[in-house]
Short mmCIF file of C-alpha atoms and ligand atoms in Angstrom, two decimals:
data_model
loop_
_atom_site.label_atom_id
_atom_site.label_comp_id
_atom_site.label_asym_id
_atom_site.label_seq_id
_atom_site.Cartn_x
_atom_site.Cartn_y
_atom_site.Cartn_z
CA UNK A 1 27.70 -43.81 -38.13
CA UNK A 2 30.25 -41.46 -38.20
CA UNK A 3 27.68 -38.57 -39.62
CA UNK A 4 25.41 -39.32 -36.58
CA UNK A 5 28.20 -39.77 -34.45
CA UNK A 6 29.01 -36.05 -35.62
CA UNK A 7 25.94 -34.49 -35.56
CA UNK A 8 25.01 -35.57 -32.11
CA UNK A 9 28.12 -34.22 -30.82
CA UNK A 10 26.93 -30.74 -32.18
CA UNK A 11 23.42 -31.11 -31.36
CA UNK A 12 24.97 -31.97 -27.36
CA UNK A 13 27.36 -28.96 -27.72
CA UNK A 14 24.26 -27.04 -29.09
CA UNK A 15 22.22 -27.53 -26.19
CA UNK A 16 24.67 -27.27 -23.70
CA UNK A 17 25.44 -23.34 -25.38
CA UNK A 18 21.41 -22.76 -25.00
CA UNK A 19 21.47 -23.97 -21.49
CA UNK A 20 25.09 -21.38 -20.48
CA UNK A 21 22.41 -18.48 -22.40
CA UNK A 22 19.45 -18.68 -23.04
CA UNK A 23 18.48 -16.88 -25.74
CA UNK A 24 15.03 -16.01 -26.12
CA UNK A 25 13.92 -14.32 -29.46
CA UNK A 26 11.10 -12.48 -29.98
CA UNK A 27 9.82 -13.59 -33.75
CA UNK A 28 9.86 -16.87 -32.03
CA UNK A 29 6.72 -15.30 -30.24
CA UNK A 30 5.15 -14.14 -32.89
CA UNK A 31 6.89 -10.73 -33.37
CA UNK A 32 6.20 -9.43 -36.80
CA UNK A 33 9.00 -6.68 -37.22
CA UNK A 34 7.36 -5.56 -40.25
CA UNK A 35 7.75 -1.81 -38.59
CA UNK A 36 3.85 -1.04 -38.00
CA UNK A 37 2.40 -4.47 -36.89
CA UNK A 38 1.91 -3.94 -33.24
CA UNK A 39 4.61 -6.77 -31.72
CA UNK A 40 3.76 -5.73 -27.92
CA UNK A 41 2.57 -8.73 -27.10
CA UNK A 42 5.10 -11.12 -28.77
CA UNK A 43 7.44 -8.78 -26.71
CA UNK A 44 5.33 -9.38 -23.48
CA UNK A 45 5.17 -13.13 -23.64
CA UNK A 46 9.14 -13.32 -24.30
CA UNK A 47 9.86 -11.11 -21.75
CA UNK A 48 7.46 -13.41 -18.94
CA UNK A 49 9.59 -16.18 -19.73
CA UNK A 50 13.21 -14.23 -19.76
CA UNK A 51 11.85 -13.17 -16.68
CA UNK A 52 11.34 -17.10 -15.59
CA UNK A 53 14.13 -18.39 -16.68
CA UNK A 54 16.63 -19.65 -13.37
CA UNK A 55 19.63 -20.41 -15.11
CA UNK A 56 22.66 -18.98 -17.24
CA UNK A 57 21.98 -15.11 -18.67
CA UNK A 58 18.35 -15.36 -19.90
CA UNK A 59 18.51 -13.21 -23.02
CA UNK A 60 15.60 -11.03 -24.78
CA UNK A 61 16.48 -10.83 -28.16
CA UNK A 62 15.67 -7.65 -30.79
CA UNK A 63 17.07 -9.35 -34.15
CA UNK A 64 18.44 -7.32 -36.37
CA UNK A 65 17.25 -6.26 -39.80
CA UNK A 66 14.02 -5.74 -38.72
CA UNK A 67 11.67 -2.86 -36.94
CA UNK A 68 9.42 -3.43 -34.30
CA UNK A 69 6.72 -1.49 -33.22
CA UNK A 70 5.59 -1.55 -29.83
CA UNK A 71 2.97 0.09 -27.70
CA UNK A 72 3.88 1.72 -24.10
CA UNK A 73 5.27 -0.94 -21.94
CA UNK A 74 6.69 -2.82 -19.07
CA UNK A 75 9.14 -4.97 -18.53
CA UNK A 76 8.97 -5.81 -14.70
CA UNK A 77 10.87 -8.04 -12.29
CA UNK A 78 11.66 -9.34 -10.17
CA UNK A 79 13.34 -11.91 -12.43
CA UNK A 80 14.38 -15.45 -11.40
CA UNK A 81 18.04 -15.36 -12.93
CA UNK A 82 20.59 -12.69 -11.31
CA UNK A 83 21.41 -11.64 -14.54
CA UNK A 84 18.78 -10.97 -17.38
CA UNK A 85 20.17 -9.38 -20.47
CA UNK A 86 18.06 -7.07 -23.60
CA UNK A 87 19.78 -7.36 -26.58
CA UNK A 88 18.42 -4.40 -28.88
CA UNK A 89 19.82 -5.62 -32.62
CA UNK A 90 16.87 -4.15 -34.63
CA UNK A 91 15.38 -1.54 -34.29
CA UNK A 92 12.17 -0.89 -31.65
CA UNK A 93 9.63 2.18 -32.77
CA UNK A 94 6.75 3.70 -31.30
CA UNK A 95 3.66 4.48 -33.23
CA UNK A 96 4.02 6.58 -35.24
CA UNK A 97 1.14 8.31 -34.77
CA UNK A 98 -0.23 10.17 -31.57
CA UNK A 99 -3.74 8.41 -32.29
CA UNK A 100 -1.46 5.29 -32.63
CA UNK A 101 -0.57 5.41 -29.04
CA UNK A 102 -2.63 2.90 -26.52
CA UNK A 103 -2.09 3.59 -22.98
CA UNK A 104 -2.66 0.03 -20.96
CA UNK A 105 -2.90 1.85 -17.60
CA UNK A 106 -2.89 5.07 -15.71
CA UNK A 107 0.82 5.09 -15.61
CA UNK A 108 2.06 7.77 -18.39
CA UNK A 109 5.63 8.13 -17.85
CA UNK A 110 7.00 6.36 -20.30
CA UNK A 111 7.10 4.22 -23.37
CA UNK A 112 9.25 1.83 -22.37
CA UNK A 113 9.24 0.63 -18.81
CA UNK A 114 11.66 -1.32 -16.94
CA UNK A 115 11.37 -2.08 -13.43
CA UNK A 116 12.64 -3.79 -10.50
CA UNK A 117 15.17 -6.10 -12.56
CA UNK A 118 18.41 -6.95 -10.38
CA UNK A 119 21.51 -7.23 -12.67
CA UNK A 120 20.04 -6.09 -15.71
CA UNK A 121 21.95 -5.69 -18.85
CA UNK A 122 20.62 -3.62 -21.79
CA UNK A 123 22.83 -4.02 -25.11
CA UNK A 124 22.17 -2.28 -28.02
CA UNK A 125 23.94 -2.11 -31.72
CA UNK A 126 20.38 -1.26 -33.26
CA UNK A 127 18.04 1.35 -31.84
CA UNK A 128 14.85 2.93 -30.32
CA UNK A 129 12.75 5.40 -32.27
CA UNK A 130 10.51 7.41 -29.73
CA UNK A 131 8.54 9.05 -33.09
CA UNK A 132 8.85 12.01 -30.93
CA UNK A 133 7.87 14.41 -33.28
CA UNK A 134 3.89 14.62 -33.36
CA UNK A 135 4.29 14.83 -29.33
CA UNK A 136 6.66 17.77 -29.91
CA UNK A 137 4.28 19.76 -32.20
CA UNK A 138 1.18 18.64 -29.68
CA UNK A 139 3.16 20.15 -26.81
CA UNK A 140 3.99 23.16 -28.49
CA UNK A 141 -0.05 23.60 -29.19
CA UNK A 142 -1.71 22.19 -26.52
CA UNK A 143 0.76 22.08 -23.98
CA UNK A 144 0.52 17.80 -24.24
CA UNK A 145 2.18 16.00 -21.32
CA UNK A 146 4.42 14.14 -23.09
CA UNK A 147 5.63 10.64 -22.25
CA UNK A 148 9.60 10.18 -21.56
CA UNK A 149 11.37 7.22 -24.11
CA UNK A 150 12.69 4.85 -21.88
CA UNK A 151 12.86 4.46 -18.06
CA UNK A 152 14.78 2.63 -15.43
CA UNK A 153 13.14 2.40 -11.68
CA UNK A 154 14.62 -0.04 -9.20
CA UNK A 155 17.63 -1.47 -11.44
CA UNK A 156 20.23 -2.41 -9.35
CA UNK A 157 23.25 -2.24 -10.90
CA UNK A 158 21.95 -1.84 -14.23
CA UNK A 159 24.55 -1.79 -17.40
CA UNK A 160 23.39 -0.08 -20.14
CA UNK A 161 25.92 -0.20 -23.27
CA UNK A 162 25.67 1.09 -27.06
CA UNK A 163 22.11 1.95 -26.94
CA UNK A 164 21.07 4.63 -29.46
CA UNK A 165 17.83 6.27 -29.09
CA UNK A 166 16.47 8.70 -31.11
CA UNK A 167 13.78 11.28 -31.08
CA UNK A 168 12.01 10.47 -27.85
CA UNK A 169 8.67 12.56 -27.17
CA UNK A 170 9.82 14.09 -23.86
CA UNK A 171 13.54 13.37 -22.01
CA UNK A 172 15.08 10.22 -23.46
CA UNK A 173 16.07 7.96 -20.28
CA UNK A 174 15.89 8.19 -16.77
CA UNK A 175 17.45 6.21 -14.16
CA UNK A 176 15.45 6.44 -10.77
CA UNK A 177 16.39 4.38 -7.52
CA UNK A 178 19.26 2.33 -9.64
CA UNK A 179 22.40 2.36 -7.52
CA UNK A 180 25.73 0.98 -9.19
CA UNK A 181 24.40 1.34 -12.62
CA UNK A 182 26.98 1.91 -15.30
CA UNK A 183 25.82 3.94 -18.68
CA UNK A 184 28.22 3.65 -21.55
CA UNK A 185 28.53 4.08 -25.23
CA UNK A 186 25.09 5.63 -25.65
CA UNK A 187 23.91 7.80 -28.02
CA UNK A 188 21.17 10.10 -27.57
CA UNK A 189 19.49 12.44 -30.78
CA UNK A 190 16.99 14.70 -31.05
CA UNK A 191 16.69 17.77 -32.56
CA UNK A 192 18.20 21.07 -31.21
CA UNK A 193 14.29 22.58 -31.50
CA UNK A 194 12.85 19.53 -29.90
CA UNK A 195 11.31 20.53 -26.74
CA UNK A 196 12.69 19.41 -23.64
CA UNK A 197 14.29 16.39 -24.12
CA UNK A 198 16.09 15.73 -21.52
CA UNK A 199 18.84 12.84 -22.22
CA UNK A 200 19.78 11.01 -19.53
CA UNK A 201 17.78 12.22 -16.08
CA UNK A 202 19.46 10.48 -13.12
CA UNK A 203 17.79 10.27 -9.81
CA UNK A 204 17.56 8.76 -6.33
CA UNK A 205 20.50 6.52 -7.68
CA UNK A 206 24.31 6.28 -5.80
CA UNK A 207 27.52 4.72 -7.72
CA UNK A 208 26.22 5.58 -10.71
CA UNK A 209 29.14 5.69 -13.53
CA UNK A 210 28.51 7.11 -16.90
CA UNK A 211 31.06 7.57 -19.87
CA UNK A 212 32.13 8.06 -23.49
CA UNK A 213 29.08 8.82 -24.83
CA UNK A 214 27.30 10.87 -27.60
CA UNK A 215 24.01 13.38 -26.74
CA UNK A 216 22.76 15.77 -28.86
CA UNK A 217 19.41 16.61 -28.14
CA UNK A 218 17.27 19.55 -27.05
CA UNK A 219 17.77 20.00 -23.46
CA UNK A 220 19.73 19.10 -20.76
CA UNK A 221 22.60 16.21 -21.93
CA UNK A 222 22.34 15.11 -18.71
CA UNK A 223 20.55 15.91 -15.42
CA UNK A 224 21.20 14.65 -11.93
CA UNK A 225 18.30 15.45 -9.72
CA UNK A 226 18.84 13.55 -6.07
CA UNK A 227 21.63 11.17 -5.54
CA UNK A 228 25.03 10.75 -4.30
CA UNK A 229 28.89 9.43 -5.80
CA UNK A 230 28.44 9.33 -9.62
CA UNK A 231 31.46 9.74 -11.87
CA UNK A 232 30.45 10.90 -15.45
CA UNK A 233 32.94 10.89 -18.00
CA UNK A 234 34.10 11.53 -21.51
CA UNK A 235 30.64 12.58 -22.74
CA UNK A 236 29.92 14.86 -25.93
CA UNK A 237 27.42 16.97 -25.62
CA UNK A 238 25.54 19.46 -28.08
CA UNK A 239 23.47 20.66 -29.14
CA UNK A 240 21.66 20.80 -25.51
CA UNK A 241 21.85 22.76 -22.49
CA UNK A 242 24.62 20.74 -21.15
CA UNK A 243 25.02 19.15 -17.52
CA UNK A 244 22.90 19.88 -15.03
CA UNK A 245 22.80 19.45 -11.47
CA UNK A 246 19.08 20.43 -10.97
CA UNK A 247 16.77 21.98 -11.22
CA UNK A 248 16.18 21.15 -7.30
CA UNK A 249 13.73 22.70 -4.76
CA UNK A 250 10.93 22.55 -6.90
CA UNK A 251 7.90 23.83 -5.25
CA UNK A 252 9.84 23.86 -1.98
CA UNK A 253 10.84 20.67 -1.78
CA UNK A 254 13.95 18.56 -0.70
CA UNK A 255 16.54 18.18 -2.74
CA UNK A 256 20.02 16.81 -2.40
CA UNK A 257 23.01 16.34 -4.55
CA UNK A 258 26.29 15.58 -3.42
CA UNK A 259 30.09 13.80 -4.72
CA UNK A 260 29.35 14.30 -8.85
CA UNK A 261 32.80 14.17 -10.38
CA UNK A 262 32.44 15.51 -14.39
CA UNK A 263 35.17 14.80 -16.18
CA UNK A 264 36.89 14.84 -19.59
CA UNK A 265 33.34 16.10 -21.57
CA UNK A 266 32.95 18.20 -24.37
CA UNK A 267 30.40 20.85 -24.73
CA UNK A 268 29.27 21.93 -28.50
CA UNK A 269 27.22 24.60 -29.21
CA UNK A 270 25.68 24.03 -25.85
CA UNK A 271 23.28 26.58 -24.05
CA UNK A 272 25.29 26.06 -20.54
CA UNK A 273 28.55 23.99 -19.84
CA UNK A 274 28.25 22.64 -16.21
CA UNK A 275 25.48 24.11 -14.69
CA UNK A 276 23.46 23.98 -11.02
CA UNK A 277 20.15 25.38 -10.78
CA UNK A 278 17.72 25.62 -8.14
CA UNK A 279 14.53 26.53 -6.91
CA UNK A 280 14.11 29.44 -4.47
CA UNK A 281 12.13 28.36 -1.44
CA UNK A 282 13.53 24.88 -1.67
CA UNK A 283 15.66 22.98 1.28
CA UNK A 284 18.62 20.52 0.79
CA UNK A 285 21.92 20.71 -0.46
CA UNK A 286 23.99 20.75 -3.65
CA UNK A 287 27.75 19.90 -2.53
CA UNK A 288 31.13 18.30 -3.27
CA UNK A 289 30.95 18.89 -7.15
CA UNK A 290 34.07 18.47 -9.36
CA UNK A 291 33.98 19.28 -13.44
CA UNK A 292 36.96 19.23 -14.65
CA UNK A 293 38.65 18.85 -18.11
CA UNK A 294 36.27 20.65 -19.44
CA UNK A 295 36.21 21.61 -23.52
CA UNK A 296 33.96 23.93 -24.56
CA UNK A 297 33.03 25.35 -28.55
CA UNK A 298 30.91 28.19 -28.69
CA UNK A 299 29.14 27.34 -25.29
CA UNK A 300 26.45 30.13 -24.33
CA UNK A 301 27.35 29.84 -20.52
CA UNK A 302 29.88 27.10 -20.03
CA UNK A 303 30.33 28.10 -15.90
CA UNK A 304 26.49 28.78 -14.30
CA UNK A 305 24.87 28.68 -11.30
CA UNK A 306 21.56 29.81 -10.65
CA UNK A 307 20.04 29.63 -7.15
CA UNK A 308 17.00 31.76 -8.58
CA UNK A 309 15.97 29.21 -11.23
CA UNK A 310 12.15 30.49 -10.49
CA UNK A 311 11.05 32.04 -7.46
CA UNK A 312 8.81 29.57 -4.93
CA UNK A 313 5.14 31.04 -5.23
CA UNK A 314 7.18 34.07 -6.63
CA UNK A 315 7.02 35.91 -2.94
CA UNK A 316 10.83 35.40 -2.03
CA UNK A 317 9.52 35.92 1.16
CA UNK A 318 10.28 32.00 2.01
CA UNK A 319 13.82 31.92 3.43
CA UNK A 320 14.81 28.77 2.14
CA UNK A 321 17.11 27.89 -0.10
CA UNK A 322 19.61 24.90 -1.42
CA UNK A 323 22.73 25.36 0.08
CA UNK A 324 25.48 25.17 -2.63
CA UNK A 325 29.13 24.42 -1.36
CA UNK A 326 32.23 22.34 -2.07
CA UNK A 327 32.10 23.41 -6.40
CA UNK A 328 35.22 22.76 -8.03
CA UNK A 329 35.74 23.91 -11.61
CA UNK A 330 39.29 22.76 -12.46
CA UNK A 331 40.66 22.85 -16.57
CA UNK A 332 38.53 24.55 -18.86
CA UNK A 333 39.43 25.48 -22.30
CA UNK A 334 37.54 26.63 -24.82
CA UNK A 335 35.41 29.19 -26.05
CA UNK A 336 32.07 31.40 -24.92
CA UNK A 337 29.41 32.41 -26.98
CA UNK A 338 28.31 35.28 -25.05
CA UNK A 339 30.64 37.40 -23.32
CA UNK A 340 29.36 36.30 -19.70
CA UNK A 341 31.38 33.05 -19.62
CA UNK A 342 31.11 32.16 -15.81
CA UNK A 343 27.86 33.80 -14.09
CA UNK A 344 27.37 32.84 -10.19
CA UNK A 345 24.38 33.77 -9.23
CA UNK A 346 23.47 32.97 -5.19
CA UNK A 347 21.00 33.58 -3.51
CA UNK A 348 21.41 36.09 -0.01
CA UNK A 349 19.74 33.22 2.09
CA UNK A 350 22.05 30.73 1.71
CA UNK A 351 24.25 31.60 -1.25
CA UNK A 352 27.28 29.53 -2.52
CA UNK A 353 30.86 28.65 -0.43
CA UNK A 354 33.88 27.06 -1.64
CA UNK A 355 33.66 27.36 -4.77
CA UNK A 356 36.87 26.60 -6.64
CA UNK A 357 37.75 27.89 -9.96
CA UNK A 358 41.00 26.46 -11.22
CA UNK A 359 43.15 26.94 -14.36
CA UNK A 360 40.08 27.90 -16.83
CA UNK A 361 40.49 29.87 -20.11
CA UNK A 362 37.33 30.50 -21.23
CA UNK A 363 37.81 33.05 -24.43
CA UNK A 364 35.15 35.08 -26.23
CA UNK A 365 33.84 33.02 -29.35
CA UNK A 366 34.42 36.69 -31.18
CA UNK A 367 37.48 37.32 -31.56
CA UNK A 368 36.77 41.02 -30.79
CA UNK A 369 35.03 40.66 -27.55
CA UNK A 370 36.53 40.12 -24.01
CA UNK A 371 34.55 37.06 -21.67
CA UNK A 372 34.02 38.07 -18.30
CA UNK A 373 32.54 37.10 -15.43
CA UNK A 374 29.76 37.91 -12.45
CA UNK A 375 28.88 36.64 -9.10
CA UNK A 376 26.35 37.63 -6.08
CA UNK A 377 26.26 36.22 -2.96
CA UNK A 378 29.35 33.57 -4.07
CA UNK A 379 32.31 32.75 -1.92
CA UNK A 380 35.43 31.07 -2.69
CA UNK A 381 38.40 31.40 -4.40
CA UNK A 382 40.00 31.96 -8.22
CA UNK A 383 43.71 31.81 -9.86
CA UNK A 384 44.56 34.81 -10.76
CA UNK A 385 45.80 33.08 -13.97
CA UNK A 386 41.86 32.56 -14.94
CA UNK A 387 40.40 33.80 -18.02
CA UNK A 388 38.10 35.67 -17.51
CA UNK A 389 38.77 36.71 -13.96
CA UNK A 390 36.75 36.03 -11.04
CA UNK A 391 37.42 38.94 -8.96
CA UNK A 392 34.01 38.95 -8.25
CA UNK A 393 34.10 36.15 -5.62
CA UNK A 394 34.13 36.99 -1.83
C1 LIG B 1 21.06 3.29 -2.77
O1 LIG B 1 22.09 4.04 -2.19
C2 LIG B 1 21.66 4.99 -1.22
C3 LIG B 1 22.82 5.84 -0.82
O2 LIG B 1 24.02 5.13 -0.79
C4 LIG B 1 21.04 4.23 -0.05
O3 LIG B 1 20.54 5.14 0.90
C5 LIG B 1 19.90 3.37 -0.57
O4 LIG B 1 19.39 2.58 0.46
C6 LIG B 1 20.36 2.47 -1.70
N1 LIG B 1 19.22 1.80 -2.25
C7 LIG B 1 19.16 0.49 -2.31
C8 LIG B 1 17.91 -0.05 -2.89
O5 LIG B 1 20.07 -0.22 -1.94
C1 LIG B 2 34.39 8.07 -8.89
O1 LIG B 2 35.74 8.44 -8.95
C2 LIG B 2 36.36 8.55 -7.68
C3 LIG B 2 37.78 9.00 -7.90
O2 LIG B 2 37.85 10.02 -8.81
C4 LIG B 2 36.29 7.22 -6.95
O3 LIG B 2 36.82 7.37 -5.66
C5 LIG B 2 34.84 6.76 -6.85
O4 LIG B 2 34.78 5.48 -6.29
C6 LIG B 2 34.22 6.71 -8.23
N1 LIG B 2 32.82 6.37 -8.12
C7 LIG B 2 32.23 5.57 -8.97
C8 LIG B 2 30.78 5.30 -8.75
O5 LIG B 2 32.83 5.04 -9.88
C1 LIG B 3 38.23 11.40 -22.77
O1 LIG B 3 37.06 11.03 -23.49
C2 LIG B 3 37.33 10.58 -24.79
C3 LIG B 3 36.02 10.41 -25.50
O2 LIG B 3 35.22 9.44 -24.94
C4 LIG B 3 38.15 9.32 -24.72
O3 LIG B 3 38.42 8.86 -26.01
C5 LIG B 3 39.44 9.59 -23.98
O4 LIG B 3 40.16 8.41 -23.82
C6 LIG B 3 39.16 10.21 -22.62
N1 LIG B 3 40.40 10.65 -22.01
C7 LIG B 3 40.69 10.42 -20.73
C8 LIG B 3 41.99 10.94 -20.25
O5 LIG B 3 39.94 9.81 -19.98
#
C-alpha cells in the first residue's frame, strides 16, 4: 500500500513536471545520433509537434553524448506556445561531405533554418559542426556559393545562450528581422584561413543585445548591416576582421545603421578593430555609433573607416554616398600592427562629421615604430592627449 501509495505520488508529480515543460526528445523519434545516420527527419517530426504543443515551454531536445547528422533544414513557426525552447546537448553535424549535402528546396541560405518562431529560446552546452571545410576548398576553386551555418529570420525576441558552433561553410549566424533578441555566451570557430566566415551577421533587427562572447573565425566577428539600438558587449574577438558596421550601399542600394553602442570587447590579432565600410554610390546613413573600452593586441587597423569599400560600377561618377556622422571612439588601449592605427577615409560627396575620438592610446606593436594616423574628407574633433594624433581631422 504504502509502495503504491509512493509511487503514485511520483508518477502524479512526474506528470505534472512534463505538463510545466514539455520536453520533447528527439531519439524518441527515431533519431539515431550515431554521427552519419541522416536524423533529419526524426528532427522534423519532433520539431512539428514542439511546434504544436499549447502549453508550458515546449522543449526540442539534442541529448547529449551523441552526434547527429542532419541535412539543410527548417524549423518554422509560427508555434502554438509563446515560448518554444532548443536545447542543443549533443552535438548536431552536417554531412560531411559536399556530395553528402541534399538540398530539399530552392532556398540555399543556410543549413539550419529557423523562422518565424515568437519567443524562441536556443540553449546550447553541446555544439554545431558546419563541416565547413570541403565548402571552403570548393570556394576557393570554383568560386562555390556557399551556404551560411545557422540562420534566424522573423525571431522576435529570440535568446540565444552558450551555443558553440564551429566551422560553418560560409558566415556562422545571422539574425534578420529579429527585434529584442539577446545573443550571449556564444562561441564562434573557424579557422583564421577559412574564407569569409562571417560570425554573427545582424540585420533588419532593433534592440538587439549581444555580450560576453568568444569569435574567432575568418572574417568579420560581427557585422551589423541595417538596423537600429543594439548594445554589443564584452566580446573577444580574433582572429577575424573585427566589428563591422557594413559593408552598406552595395550596388547602390539603401542602407541604414544607426544607435550601435560597442563596448568592453577585445580585439586579438584582428585585421580591423571597429570598423565602417561602405559602398560608393550607395544612399542611407551610418550614425550615432559609440565603441568604447576598446582593447586591442596586435590589431592591423583597430580605428577604420572606409567610405570607398568598392566603387559603384567603378565610375565614381554617381554622387551618392552613405552619410557617416555621430562616431564616437572613446578608451582605446592597446597595440597596432601596422603603423596606420586610425585611417578615416571619406568620401568628398558626403564624407564623415562628428566624429569623436576620445582618450585612445593606440601604440605601435614594434617597439621601434611610431602609430599614426590619416583622414580625408573627416570632420570632428580629437584630444590632444591621443596616441597617435588626429591632427588630421577638420
Ligand atoms: C522592428 O523594429 C523596427 C524599428 O524599431 C520596426 O520598424 C519594425 O516594425 C519592427 N519589426 C517588427 C516585426 O516588430
Ligand atoms: C543599450 O544601452 C543604452 C545605454 O547605454 C540603453 O539606453 C539602451 O536601452 C540599450 N539598448 C538595448 C537594446 O539594450
Ligand atoms: C567586460 O567583459 C568581460 C568579458 O566578457 C567581463 O568579464 C567583464 O565583466 C566586462 N566588464 C564590464 C565592466 O562590463
Amino acid at each position: 500500500m504504502i509502495m503504491q501509495g509512493l509511487f503514485a505520488i511520483f508518477f502524479l508529480c512526474f506528470v505534472a513536471f512534463s505538463q510545466a515543460k514539455p520536453i520533447f526528445n528527439v531519439l524518441k523519434y527515431g533519431a539515431s545520433g550515431d554521427g552519419h545516420t541522416d536524423d533529419s527527419h526524426a528532427f522534423e517530426k519532433a520539431w512539428r509537434d514542439v511546434c504544436k504543443a499549447k502549453k508550458g515551454n515546449p522543449t526540442l531536445l539534442v541529448p547529449k553524448g551523441r552526434t547527429f547528422m542532419l541535412q539543410p533544414m527548417v524549423f518554422q513557426g509560427p508555434c502554438k506556445s509563446s515560448s518554444i525552447n532548443f536545447k542543443i546537448r549533443g552535438i548536431i553535424s552536417a554531412p560531411k561531405e559536399l556530395k553528402g549535402w541534399r538540398w530539399r528546396s530552392s532556398e540555399r541560405g543556410a543549413w539550419i533554418q529557423f523562422m518565424y518562431i515568437d519567443g524562441f529560446v536556443v540553449k546550447g552546452g553541446g555544439a554545431l559542426n558546419g563541416q565547413g571545410a570541403p565548402w571552403w576548398d570548393c570556394f576557393q576553386k570554383f568560386r562555390c556559393q556557399r551556404p551560411r551555418a545557422v540562420s534566424f529570420h522573423a525571431c522576435e525576441h529570440l535568446k540565444l545562450r552558450r551555443v558553440k558552433l564551429v566551422n560553418s561553410p560560409g558566415g556562422h549566424i545571422s539574425l534578420n528581422g529579429c527585434n529584442g533578441s539577446i545573443v550571449s555566451n556564444i562561441h564562434l570557430v573557424a579557422p583564421d584561413e577559412s574564407p569569409n566566415t562571417d560570425g554573427l551577421g545582424i540585420s533588419g533587427s532593433s534592440h538587439v543585445k549581444v555580450r560576453n562572447s568568444i569569435m574567432e573565425v575568418g572574417d568579420d566577428c560581427i557585422t551589423i548591416n541595417g538596423g537600429s539600438n543594439m548594445n554589443i558587449s564584452g566580446i573577444f574577438c580574433g582572429p577575424g576582421h573585427g566589428i563591422s558596421i557594413g559593408s552598406l550601399g552595395k550596388g547602390g542600394t539603401y542602407g541604414a545603421v544607426e544607435e550601435i553602442h560597442v563596448r568592453n570587447c577585445t580585439f586579438t590579432r584582428t585585421s580591423n578593430g571597429a570598423r565602417i565600410k561602405t559602398w560608393e554610390g550607395g544612399f542611407g546613413y551610418v550614425r550615432k555609433i559609440i565603441f568604447e573600452d576598446i582593447i586591442l593586441k596586435d590589431v592591423q587597423y583597430p580605428v577604420l573607416i572606409n567610405q570607398y569599400y568598392t566603387a559603384f560600377a567603378a565610375t565614381g561618377g554617381n554622387k551618392k554616398a552613405i552619410k557617416i556622422s555621430d562616431i564616437t571612439y572613446r578608451n582605446f588601449r592597446g597595440t597596432s600592427y601596422f603603423e596606420e592605427a586610425i585611417k578615416l577615409m571619406c568620401d568628398n560627396v558626403v564624407g564623415c562629421t562628428n566624429l569623436v575620438l576620445d582618450n585612445i592610446k593606440i601604440t605601435s606593436s614594434n617597439p621601434k615604430m611610431k602609430t599614426r594616423s590619416s583622414c580625408s574628407n573627416a570632420h570632428g574633433k580629437s584630444s590632444a592627449s591621443n596616441i597617435p594624433q588626429v591632427s588630421c581631422l577638420k
